[in-house]
Amino acid sequence: MLITFRSKAAAEVVMYQEHAKRILELLNKDLHRGVITAAEAAHAVALLEHEVAESRKHAASEEVTRDVNAHHGEDGDDNDHEAAEMVTFATRAYPLLEMMRAAKSGGHDILWGV
């Protein structure tokens, strides 16, 4: 399921619900409908920037590494599959973080689920 974030400050940001969940839980917001007010935007930006910085400190988990290795031959070379490319939390959060920054500086709210 998709969530569309809207604000007068920026273009719409569309995210899969499972990816938006981590961000919205961090901000103590409802997954299905809510608002980040202009007054809350500065705090939301700070929280999300901190979470992005923390996520960059940690390498891919052992479980993910094991799963990737299981899909490749003994030599680590499998022509039937492309190399796995991880999409980091920082990459997924970036568009919404930029929207939050624009909302903060423009004094606009961010809405979803309405």
PDB file of C-alpha atoms in Angstrom:
ATOM      1  CA  MET A   1       0.000   0.000   0.000  1.00  0.00           C
ATOM      2  CA  LEU A   2       1.199   3.510  -0.756  1.00  0.00           C
ATOM      3  CA  ILE A   3       1.175   6.644   1.367  1.00  0.00           C
ATOM      4  CA  THR A   4       1.179  10.050  -0.309  1.00  0.00           C
ATOM      5  CA  PHE A   5       2.594  12.952   1.674  1.00  0.00           C
ATOM      6  CA  ARG A   6       1.351  16.375   0.564  1.00  0.00           C
ATOM      7  CA  SER A   7       2.467  19.873   1.399  1.00  0.00           C
ATOM      8  CA  LYS A   8       2.296  23.294  -0.196  1.00  0.00           C
ATOM      9  CA  ALA A   9       6.045  23.453   0.397  1.00  0.00           C
ATOM     10  CA  ALA A  10       7.047  20.685  -2.047  1.00  0.00           C
ATOM     11  CA  ALA A  11       5.903  18.143  -4.605  1.00  0.00           C
ATOM     12  CA  GLU A  12       4.078  15.052  -3.347  1.00  0.00           C
ATOM     13  CA  VAL A  13       6.181  12.273  -1.849  1.00  0.00           C
ATOM     14  CA  VAL A  14       4.894   8.732  -2.343  1.00  0.00           C
ATOM     15  CA  MET A  15       6.250   5.908  -0.199  1.00  0.00           C
ATOM     16  CA  TYR A  16       5.376   2.301   0.432  1.00  0.00           C
ATOM     17  CA  GLN A  17       3.551   1.997   3.731  1.00  0.00           C
ATOM     18  CA  GLU A  18       6.157  -0.414   5.115  1.00  0.00           C
ATOM     19  CA  HIS A  19       8.915   2.154   4.505  1.00  0.00           C
ATOM     20  CA  ALA A  20       6.942   5.122   5.842  1.00  0.00           C
ATOM     21  CA  LYS A  21       6.055   3.169   8.982  1.00  0.00           C
ATOM     22  CA  ARG A  22       9.532   3.491  10.497  1.00  0.00           C
ATOM     23  CA  ILE A  23       9.572   7.250   9.945  1.00  0.00           C
ATOM     24  CA  LEU A  24       6.054   7.830  11.256  1.00  0.00           C
ATOM     25  CA  GLU A  25       6.662   5.668  14.326  1.00  0.00           C
ATOM     26  CA  LEU A  26       9.779   7.718  15.027  1.00  0.00           C
ATOM     27  CA  LEU A  27       7.613  10.860  14.909  1.00  0.00           C
ATOM     28  CA  ASN A  28       4.806   9.227  16.957  1.00  0.00           C
ATOM     29  CA  LYS A  29       2.362   9.676  14.074  1.00  0.00           C
ATOM     30  CA  ASP A  30      -0.464   7.472  12.825  1.00  0.00           C
ATOM     31  CA  LEU A  31       0.407   5.442   9.752  1.00  0.00           C
ATOM     32  CA  HIS A  32      -2.908   5.908   7.971  1.00  0.00           C
ATOM     33  CA  ARG A  33      -3.730   9.587   8.466  1.00  0.00           C
ATOM     34  CA  GLY A  34      -2.001  12.527  10.018  1.00  0.00           C
ATOM     35  CA  VAL A  35      -0.266  15.842   9.912  1.00  0.00           C
ATOM     36  CA  ILE A  36       3.140  17.229  10.707  1.00  0.00           C
ATOM     37  CA  THR A  37       2.436  20.852  11.482  1.00  0.00           C
ATOM     38  CA  ALA A  38       4.798  23.665  10.578  1.00  0.00           C
ATOM     39  CA  ALA A  39       5.504  24.037  14.296  1.00  0.00           C
ATOM     40  CA  GLU A  40       6.480  20.344  14.568  1.00  0.00           C
ATOM     41  CA  ALA A  41       8.609  20.351  11.412  1.00  0.00           C
ATOM     42  CA  ALA A  42      11.854  21.511  13.056  1.00  0.00           C
ATOM     43  CA  HIS A  43      11.686  18.722  15.647  1.00  0.00           C
ATOM     44  CA  ALA A  44      10.690  16.180  12.979  1.00  0.00           C
ATOM     45  CA  VAL A  45      13.664  17.177  10.798  1.00  0.00           C
ATOM     46  CA  ALA A  46      16.054  16.837  13.737  1.00  0.00           C
ATOM     47  CA  LEU A  47      14.689  13.388  14.685  1.00  0.00           C
ATOM     48  CA  LEU A  48      14.815  12.090  11.135  1.00  0.00           C
ATOM     49  CA  GLU A  49      18.308  13.477  10.492  1.00  0.00           C
ATOM     50  CA  HIS A  50      19.513  11.731  13.664  1.00  0.00           C
ATOM     51  CA  GLU A  51      17.894   8.430  12.600  1.00  0.00           C
ATOM     52  CA  VAL A  52      19.470   8.692   9.134  1.00  0.00           C
ATOM     53  CA  ALA A  53      22.885   9.316  10.700  1.00  0.00           C
ATOM     54  CA  GLU A  54      22.450   6.310  12.999  1.00  0.00           C
ATOM     55  CA  SER A  55      21.369   4.071  10.126  1.00  0.00           C
ATOM     56  CA  ARG A  56      24.530   4.960   8.190  1.00  0.00           C
ATOM     57  CA  LYS A  57      26.690   3.678  11.062  1.00  0.00           C
ATOM     58  CA  HIS A  58      25.428   0.114  10.692  1.00  0.00           C
ATOM     59  CA  ALA A  59      26.422  -2.195   7.859  1.00  0.00           C
ATOM     60  CA  ALA A  60      24.015  -4.687   6.311  1.00  0.00           C
ATOM     61  CA  SER A  61      22.948  -7.215   8.876  1.00  0.00           C
ATOM     62  CA  GLU A  62      24.369 -10.716   8.929  1.00  0.00           C
ATOM     63  CA  GLU A  63      20.965 -12.107   7.947  1.00  0.00           C
ATOM     64  CA  VAL A  64      20.822 -10.004   4.776  1.00  0.00           C
ATOM     65  CA  THR A  65      24.400 -10.914   3.899  1.00  0.00           C
ATOM     66  CA  ARG A  66      23.639 -14.610   4.389  1.00  0.00           C
ATOM     67  CA  ASP A  67      20.523 -14.335   2.211  1.00  0.00           C
ATOM     68  CA  VAL A  68      22.454 -12.637  -0.586  1.00  0.00           C
ATOM     69  CA  ASN A  69      25.229 -15.225  -0.418  1.00  0.00           C
ATOM     70  CA  ALA A  70      22.704 -18.075  -0.532  1.00  0.00           C
ATOM     71  CA  HIS A  71      21.557 -16.917  -3.963  1.00  0.00           C
ATOM     72  CA  HIS A  72      25.032 -17.032  -5.501  1.00  0.00           C
ATOM     73  CA  GLY A  73      27.236 -19.974  -6.427  1.00  0.00           C
ATOM     74  CA  GLU A  74      30.158 -21.260  -4.363  1.00  0.00           C
ATOM     75  CA  ASP A  75      32.520 -18.922  -6.203  1.00  0.00           C
ATOM     76  CA  GLY A  76      30.263 -15.968  -5.443  1.00  0.00           C
ATOM     77  CA  ASP A  77      29.540 -15.643  -9.135  1.00  0.00           C
ATOM     78  CA  ASP A  78      26.078 -16.352 -10.492  1.00  0.00           C
ATOM     79  CA  ASN A  79      25.288 -15.153 -13.980  1.00  0.00           C
ATOM     80  CA  ASP A  80      21.568 -15.807 -13.544  1.00  0.00           C
ATOM     81  CA  HIS A  81      21.180 -13.100 -10.905  1.00  0.00           C
ATOM     82  CA  GLU A  82      22.226  -9.503 -10.780  1.00  0.00           C
ATOM     83  CA  ALA A  83      24.172  -8.322  -7.774  1.00  0.00           C
ATOM     84  CA  ALA A  84      21.936  -7.269  -4.904  1.00  0.00           C
ATOM     85  CA  GLU A  85      21.715  -3.541  -4.345  1.00  0.00           C
ATOM     86  CA  MET A  86      20.555  -2.445  -0.941  1.00  0.00           C
ATOM     87  CA  VAL A  87      18.339   0.614  -0.701  1.00  0.00           C
ATOM     88  CA  THR A  88      19.259   2.239   2.565  1.00  0.00           C
ATOM     89  CA  PHE A  89      16.960   3.904   5.057  1.00  0.00           C
ATOM     90  CA  ALA A  90      18.714   7.202   4.306  1.00  0.00           C
ATOM     91  CA  THR A  91      17.873   6.885   0.616  1.00  0.00           C
ATOM     92  CA  ARG A  92      14.241   6.044   1.293  1.00  0.00           C
ATOM     93  CA  ALA A  93      13.833   8.857   3.840  1.00  0.00           C
ATOM     94  CA  TYR A  94      15.527  11.573   1.754  1.00  0.00           C
ATOM     95  CA  PRO A  95      12.472  12.815  -0.236  1.00  0.00           C
ATOM     96  CA  LEU A  96      10.329  13.127   2.885  1.00  0.00           C
ATOM     97  CA  LEU A  97      13.183  14.753   4.800  1.00  0.00           C
ATOM     98  CA  GLU A  98      13.532  17.333   2.018  1.00  0.00           C
ATOM     99  CA  MET A  99       9.774  17.956   2.162  1.00  0.00           C
ATOM    100  CA  MET A 100      10.022  18.461   5.936  1.00  0.00           C
ATOM    101  CA  ARG A 101      12.859  20.948   5.499  1.00  0.00           C
ATOM    102  CA  ALA A 102      10.863  22.900   2.904  1.00  0.00           C
ATOM    103  CA  ALA A 103       7.756  22.816   5.116  1.00  0.00           C
ATOM    104  CA  LYS A 104       9.779  24.077   8.055  1.00  0.00           C
ATOM    105  CA  SER A 105      11.253  26.999   6.157  1.00  0.00           C
ATOM    106  CA  GLY A 106       7.977  27.840   4.394  1.00  0.00           C
ATOM    107  CA  GLY A 107       5.736  27.434   7.414  1.00  0.00           C
ATOM    108  CA  HIS A 108       3.561  24.734   5.805  1.00  0.00           C
ATOM    109  CA  ASP A 109       2.023  21.530   7.134  1.00  0.00           C
ATOM    110  CA  ILE A 110       2.552  18.019   5.736  1.00  0.00           C
ATOM    111  CA  LEU A 111      -0.543  15.826   5.402  1.00  0.00           C
ATOM    112  CA  TRP A 112      -1.166  12.189   4.492  1.00  0.00           C
ATOM    113  CA  GLY A 113      -4.191   9.941   4.329  1.00  0.00           C
ATOM    114  CA  VAL A 114      -6.648  12.763   3.665  1.00  0.00           C
TER     115      VAL A 114
END
